[in-house]
Structures are given as structure tokens and as C-alpha cells.
Amino acid sequence: MDRILVGMISGYSATPESIPPPSDYLATLLRDATASHLLETVVQHMPDGPFSQLWRVYFSGKLHRLAIHPVANFVVANAFERLNNNDFPEAVQEMEKVLAKSFKQHRIGPVTSLVKRAGAIKVSEDEVINAICMALGIDVNEPVGLIERILVTEGTADGQTNGEEQATTSQAPPSVQGALLLQAMLLLSAPHNEVVIRSFELMSKQTKIALAHDPTSSRVIDAMLESPVVTRKGKRGVIMGYLGQYEQLVDDRIGSRVGDRCWIHADPYLKEKIARSLIPHQQTLAASYYGKFFAKKLQLSLLLRKPDEWRVAQVQSGEKMSQFDATNNHYNHERIPNPDTNTSKPRKNGKRDDDVAAASSLKKQATAENETIIDMDQDEEVATAQDASAHKSEKTKRGRKRKREEGLDEIDVLFSGVKENRFSKVSSSNAVTDEVKQEGKSGAVSRSEDLDNVLKAI
């Protein structure tokens, strides 16, 4: 690294106060399409002291040319992220003169890095916002069209008139660089980030819908809802901006995702307003390929039948979401070590022992949590399967018992008929026998009487 910087690091170690003379070699690296990538990496990883000298010799006072250079602007963007509190205000004042050209020539990378650095060190945030609005010709207090102008700066160029520029703005698709700049502006501390929120609130409803249906510009709305520095009032304004048109918002592949984000970040009162506004459009949502999933999440039938139970369910879901966010913040801010405050010695491979240990512990904990969740899911599946099999076996036993009872009834009926026939035959035969016996007895008596009469006659 010292050879690439022409001995700047070794010279700083020997005499920190001396300023090295400029080198044509570094000036060539700064503007070369291939070698500039190497210089970007050097700027990102070089020590702070030599970087201050590099900034004063090669960047300070030359930003009006370097920031709009087709190659050097990438190195300038990386250099802005290393500025300290003393050098940053001077860089902002110098960039104010060239911001208009940066937007017209679509060199937005240095502007985005400038905004990110202002939000990181909390220095000159108001000056950066004022400079951007002034370069675009927009009033800070009434920023009408700020989002549209930043998103479609790719289509503007030098030599266009005002009408031609507006026509190009209405037809050009949103640019990725413009979306990244707006997301960086939303990470500034309040009230400096409110200029983007106010610009969104001043949009027409159709423009808001078009903004949410585009895969690039929709990320700006995500940043409005998820930025930790945007106030609750600003997020409510974004959610209320789509009230009355959520059926159009969610009837799209990208818009349905934005609708889900709005629903997640809405409080129970706003959720009820959104749900009641969609009750007349239940059939439209049910027929929509994407809207039906959003309607299923709202549980509109439960809201109509049992409003109190629906409100309790929404409050409980909001508590679960807040607990989840708190857990994520706990992991992000407490368990992940900060490399700036870490005092452990680095390894040979460049990684610190504490970083490796923390990453390993986080990985083990995430693995354990995943295994616990998988085990719980498997136990639930096994229990469900056992309950289903027990229910099925009990049902089978009941069916078999019922069939046996029906079979026994049929057998009893059959045998009762056989018994009746058998006993009826026996009784009939007994009656015939009695009649025969009685006839025999009467015949014998008559024969005996005849014999007595014959003997008397003799």
C-alpha cells in the first residue's frame, strides 16, 4: 500500500506534520478506468493520518472537477465516507457549487456518499439538504416534485430546456442511483429527513400508486417505513397516503409487498381504517391474483361479525411484532461487536478473535434456535398424526361395533322366525296326536258297547 501511495504512509510515520508533494502517478490512478479500482480499495483501508494528507493534496480544492469526472467520481465517493468532522464542512461547501452539474450529468454517487457521511457523523445535515434542493430548484419548505426529480435524473442532460426536462421526467423510468440517494436522505436525523416525507405527501394519489408499483421506486417507500430515524408521524402520513386506494395498491406484484409493509407498520387504529375502507371491495380483492392474499391477512369477515375480537387479535399481533423487532435490535446492537471499539489484536488473516468468537456464538445460537423450532414442529406433527390415527381407530371400532349390532339384530330376527316355525309345527303335530287319541278312544268305546250288546242277545 505504501508503494501505491508513493511512500505516503512511511513519510507520515517519520514526520506526521509534513505534507508530501503531489505525484503524477497518483493523479493518473485517480482518473484511469482500471487503476481507479485499486485506488478505491486503498482509500477504504488506509490509515486515518495518511488519508488526511491524501485528501488535502489530491481532493481538497479539486472537487468541482473530480466529482463530475466519469471515472474519478467513484474514488471521490469512497473518499467522502472517510472524512472527519473537520474536513467534512469544507467538502460540503465545495460540493454546493457542483451539485447541479452532478444531477444533470447523472454523477450522483458522490452526492449519495456525502449524504450518508452527514448522517453518520451528524455534521452539516441541514447544509447538505439545502444544497440538494437548491441544485434541483426546489423549495425546502414546499418540496413539490423532489422525489420525482431525484428519481428520474438519468433522463436529464445539459442543453435541455425546462419543458423538455419535465417531459423527459414524466417518461423516464426511475433510476437506481436516485432511489439510493433518497434512501440515504431518509437516514438523516429528524427534521432533516422530513423533506422527503413532505414531498411524498404532496404527490397526487395516482403518482403514489405508480411509485409503489415500480420495483425501483418502491424501495423508497420501504425506507420511509423502516428507517429508524423517521418519526412515527411521518410513517403514519405515508400509510394514510394510500387510504382509499389500497385495493389498487395491492393489485400488483410489487404493490402487494408495499401494502404488506404498510399493514405491518400500522397501529391498530390505522389497521381498522384500512380494513373498513376495503370492505366494499371484497369481491375485487378476491378476484385479484395478488390482492386475495392481502384480504386474507385482514380477516374482513371477522371484522364484520366480531369487531371486538378482531381488535384484540390485531393488538396481540402488534405486540408480537414489537417483541420481534426488539429481539432483532438486541442482536444487532448488543451482540454484534463494533470494530471501531474492539481492542483485541487482529489475527494474521485480518480477523479479530472477538469477532470470530461473536460470529461463532451467533451462528451456534441461530442453529440451536432453528433446531428447536424444527423439533417443535416435528413434535407437533407427530402429535397431530397420533391424534388423527387415534381418532381414526376409534371411529373404525365404533363402525365395527355398529355393524356387529346390526348383524346380531338380523341373526336374532332370522332365528326367531325359525323358532316360531319349528314350535308351530310341533304344536300342530301334538294337536293331531290328541285328536287321533280321542278318536281311538271313542272308537274303542263304541266297539266295546257293540260287543256287550251281542253278548246280551246271545
mmCIF file of C-alpha atoms in Angstrom, residues 13 19 29 53 55 80 100 106 126-127 134 156 164 189 200 255 331 348 383 394 417 450 458:
data_model
loop_
_atom_site.group_PDB
_atom_site.id
_atom_site.type_symbol
_atom_site.label_atom_id
_atom_site.label_comp_id
_atom_site.label_asym_id
_atom_site.label_seq_id
_atom_site.Cartn_x
_atom_site.Cartn_y
_atom_site.Cartn_z
ATOM 1 C CA SER A 13 5.231 7.701 10.230
ATOM 2 C CA ILE A 19 2.720 17.426 3.603
ATOM 3 C CA LEU A 29 -4.526 6.299 -10.855
ATOM 4 C CA GLN A 53 -2.809 14.034 3.778
ATOM 5 C CA TRP A 55 -7.364 14.312 0.917
ATOM 6 C CA PHE A 80 -16.291 11.129 1.314
ATOM 7 C CA ALA A 100 -26.345 20.987 -10.187
ATOM 8 C CA HIS A 106 -26.049 11.794 -13.533
ATOM 9 C CA ASP A 126 -29.050 20.897 7.112
ATOM 10 C CA GLU A 127 -26.460 22.301 4.690
ATOM 11 C CA MET A 134 -31.120 24.387 -4.353
ATOM 12 C CA THR A 156 -31.864 14.833 -17.921
ATOM 13 C CA GLU A 164 -38.094 19.292 -22.357
ATOM 14 C CA SER A 189 -31.759 12.672 11.648
ATOM 15 C CA PHE A 200 -44.368 12.264 -0.755
ATOM 16 C CA GLY A 255 -47.626 -3.036 -4.779
ATOM 17 C CA TYR A 331 -28.965 -8.901 18.349
ATOM 18 C CA LYS A 348 -2.878 -12.947 10.604
ATOM 19 C CA ALA A 383 -48.837 -35.349 17.980
ATOM 20 C CA GLU A 394 -61.854 -45.114 17.464
ATOM 21 C CA GLY A 417 -88.593 -66.907 12.649
ATOM 22 C CA ASP A 450 -121.316 -103.300 20.370
ATOM 23 C CA ILE A 458 -126.969 -114.432 22.873
#
